[in-house]
Amino acid sequence: LGASNSPINLENKSIFGTWMIQHSGAYITGTTHCGCPWLVLGNVYGIRDRSGNLGALQAPVAALNELLDKTDFCAGLANVEGRFVLFRETDGVLQVATDRFGKTEVFIQESSSGSNIASDLSLLDEDPGSAGFNQEGLVHMITYYGYCPPKRDTIYAGVSRLGIGECLNISDRG
């Protein structure tokens, strides 16, 4: 894809203003024609056309720039194939979405230090269990789904997950 596989540390660096992002693995970055920076963590394999055919990405940055410029952020991602988390900043709002099947987990924790987003519970700033347990999530995990609570839930009261087809918008204005 032309993307880098070298480790990046975007913490305290400013492609997203005040947002801190740390990642190791494949990534692609770009800026839309309207000046909105974006970052894909993971792999994008192609974009489906209107007839549903998957086209290989010859120039992934240009294709994603065009897609993110022309369509609603979440709706446009329904045609993108891969396993990824996509971040885009526009007017002080950080938008976060995953691939159309939600294969990459995005955990969300609101804490005293602000909003925390992570792909693994161990990466959250505060102990996920500090707010107690989500009884509904525990019941579903044990009785209905085997080992996982429903997609938007976790077993922790203070932590949720981004659902399939959902986008998260976080404002730096509070």
CSV table of C-alpha atoms in Angstrom, one decimal, residues 11-130:
chain,number,residue,atom,x,y,z
A,11,GLU,CA,2.3,11.5,21.3
A,12,ASN,CA,2.8,15.2,22.0
A,13,LYS,CA,3.3,15.7,18.2
A,14,SER,CA,0.7,17.7,16.4
A,15,ILE,CA,-0.9,16.2,13.3
A,16,PHE,CA,-4.1,16.2,15.5
A,17,GLY,CA,-3.6,19.3,17.5
A,18,THR,CA,-4.0,18.3,21.2
A,19,TRP,CA,-4.8,14.7,20.6
A,20,MET,CA,-2.2,12.1,21.6
A,21,ILE,CA,-1.9,8.9,19.6
A,22,GLN,CA,0.6,6.1,20.1
A,23,HIS,CA,0.8,3.2,17.7
A,24,SER,CA,3.2,0.6,16.3
A,25,GLY,CA,2.3,-1.1,13.1
A,26,ALA,CA,1.0,-0.3,9.6
A,27,TYR,CA,-0.4,3.2,9.1
A,28,ILE,CA,-1.3,5.7,6.4
A,29,THR,CA,-1.7,9.5,6.9
A,30,GLY,CA,-3.0,12.2,4.7
A,31,THR,CA,-4.9,15.5,4.6
A,32,THR,CA,-8.1,16.0,2.7
A,33,HIS,CA,-8.5,18.7,0.1
A,34,CYS,CA,-10.5,20.7,2.7
A,35,GLY,CA,-7.4,20.5,5.1
A,36,CYS,CA,-8.6,17.9,7.5
A,37,PRO,CA,-5.8,15.6,8.7
A,38,TRP,CA,-6.5,11.9,8.9
A,39,LEU,CA,-4.7,8.7,10.1
A,40,VAL,CA,-5.4,5.1,9.4
A,41,LEU,CA,-4.0,2.6,11.9
A,42,GLY,CA,-4.0,-0.9,10.4
A,43,ASN,CA,-4.5,-2.1,6.9
A,44,VAL,CA,-6.8,-0.9,4.0
A,45,TYR,CA,-7.0,-3.5,1.2
A,46,GLY,CA,-9.3,-1.7,-1.2
A,47,ILE,CA,-12.5,0.3,-1.8
A,48,ARG,CA,-15.7,-1.1,-3.3
A,49,ASP,CA,-17.3,0.7,-6.2
A,50,ARG,CA,-21.0,1.3,-6.7
A,51,SER,CA,-21.5,-2.2,-8.2
A,52,GLY,CA,-19.8,-3.8,-5.2
A,53,ASN,CA,-16.5,-4.7,-6.9
A,54,LEU,CA,-13.4,-4.4,-4.8
A,55,GLY,CA,-10.7,-2.3,-6.5
A,56,ALA,CA,-7.1,-2.5,-5.4
A,57,LEU,CA,-5.6,0.7,-4.1
A,58,GLN,CA,-2.9,1.9,-6.4
A,59,ALA,CA,-2.6,5.2,-4.6
A,60,PRO,CA,-4.1,4.7,-1.1
A,61,VAL,CA,-3.6,8.3,0.1
A,62,ALA,CA,-5.2,9.9,-2.9
A,63,ALA,CA,-8.1,7.4,-2.8
A,64,LEU,CA,-8.7,8.0,0.9
A,65,ASN,CA,-8.4,11.8,0.5
A,66,GLU,CA,-11.1,11.7,-2.2
A,67,LEU,CA,-13.4,9.4,-0.2
A,68,LEU,CA,-13.1,11.4,3.0
A,69,ASP,CA,-13.7,14.7,1.2
A,70,LYS,CA,-16.8,13.5,-0.7
A,71,THR,CA,-18.8,11.5,1.7
A,72,ASP,CA,-20.1,11.4,5.3
A,73,PHE,CA,-17.2,10.1,7.5
A,74,CYS,CA,-19.0,7.0,8.7
A,75,ALA,CA,-21.1,6.3,5.6
A,76,GLY,CA,-18.0,6.4,3.3
A,77,LEU,CA,-16.2,3.8,5.4
A,78,ALA,CA,-18.8,1.1,4.5
A,79,ASN,CA,-17.1,0.7,1.1
A,80,VAL,CA,-13.6,0.4,2.5
A,81,GLU,CA,-12.2,-3.1,3.0
A,82,GLY,CA,-9.6,-3.9,5.6
A,83,ARG,CA,-8.9,-4.1,9.3
A,84,PHE,CA,-8.3,-0.6,10.6
A,85,VAL,CA,-9.2,2.4,12.8
A,86,LEU,CA,-9.5,5.7,11.1
A,87,PHE,CA,-9.0,9.1,12.8
A,88,ARG,CA,-9.9,12.4,11.2
A,89,GLU,CA,-9.8,15.9,12.8
A,90,THR,CA,-12.2,18.6,11.6
A,91,ASP,CA,-12.8,21.9,13.3
A,92,GLY,CA,-11.5,20.7,16.7
A,93,VAL,CA,-13.4,17.4,16.6
A,94,LEU,CA,-11.6,14.1,16.5
A,95,GLN,CA,-13.7,11.5,14.6
A,96,VAL,CA,-12.9,7.9,15.2
A,97,ALA,CA,-14.3,4.9,13.2
A,98,THR,CA,-13.4,1.3,12.5
A,99,ASP,CA,-13.7,-0.9,9.5
A,100,ARG,CA,-17.3,-1.9,8.5
A,101,PHE,CA,-17.2,-5.1,10.5
A,102,GLY,CA,-15.6,-3.6,13.6
A,103,LYS,CA,-12.8,-6.1,13.7
A,104,THR,CA,-10.5,-3.7,15.5
A,105,GLU,CA,-11.7,-2.9,19.0
A,106,VAL,CA,-12.0,0.7,20.1
A,107,PHE,CA,-12.5,1.0,23.8
A,108,ILE,CA,-13.8,4.3,25.2
A,109,GLN,CA,-13.3,5.5,28.8
A,110,GLU,CA,-14.3,8.9,30.2
A,111,SER,CA,-12.1,9.7,33.1
A,112,SER,CA,-10.9,12.7,35.1
A,113,SER,CA,-8.2,13.2,32.6
A,114,GLY,CA,-10.6,13.3,29.6
A,115,SER,CA,-11.6,10.9,27.0
A,116,ASN,CA,-9.4,7.9,26.5
A,117,ILE,CA,-9.6,5.6,23.4
A,118,ALA,CA,-7.6,2.4,23.1
A,119,SER,CA,-7.5,-0.8,21.1
A,120,ASP,CA,-6.8,-2.9,24.3
A,121,LEU,CA,-8.1,-2.5,27.8
A,122,SER,CA,-4.6,-2.5,29.2
A,123,LEU,CA,-3.8,0.7,27.3
A,124,LEU,CA,-6.5,2.8,29.1
A,125,ASP,CA,-5.2,5.6,31.4
A,126,GLU,CA,-7.2,4.4,34.4
A,127,ASP,CA,-8.0,0.9,35.7
A,128,PRO,CA,-11.0,-0.3,33.7
A,129,GLY,CA,-12.5,-1.9,36.9
A,130,SER,CA,-12.2,1.2,39.0
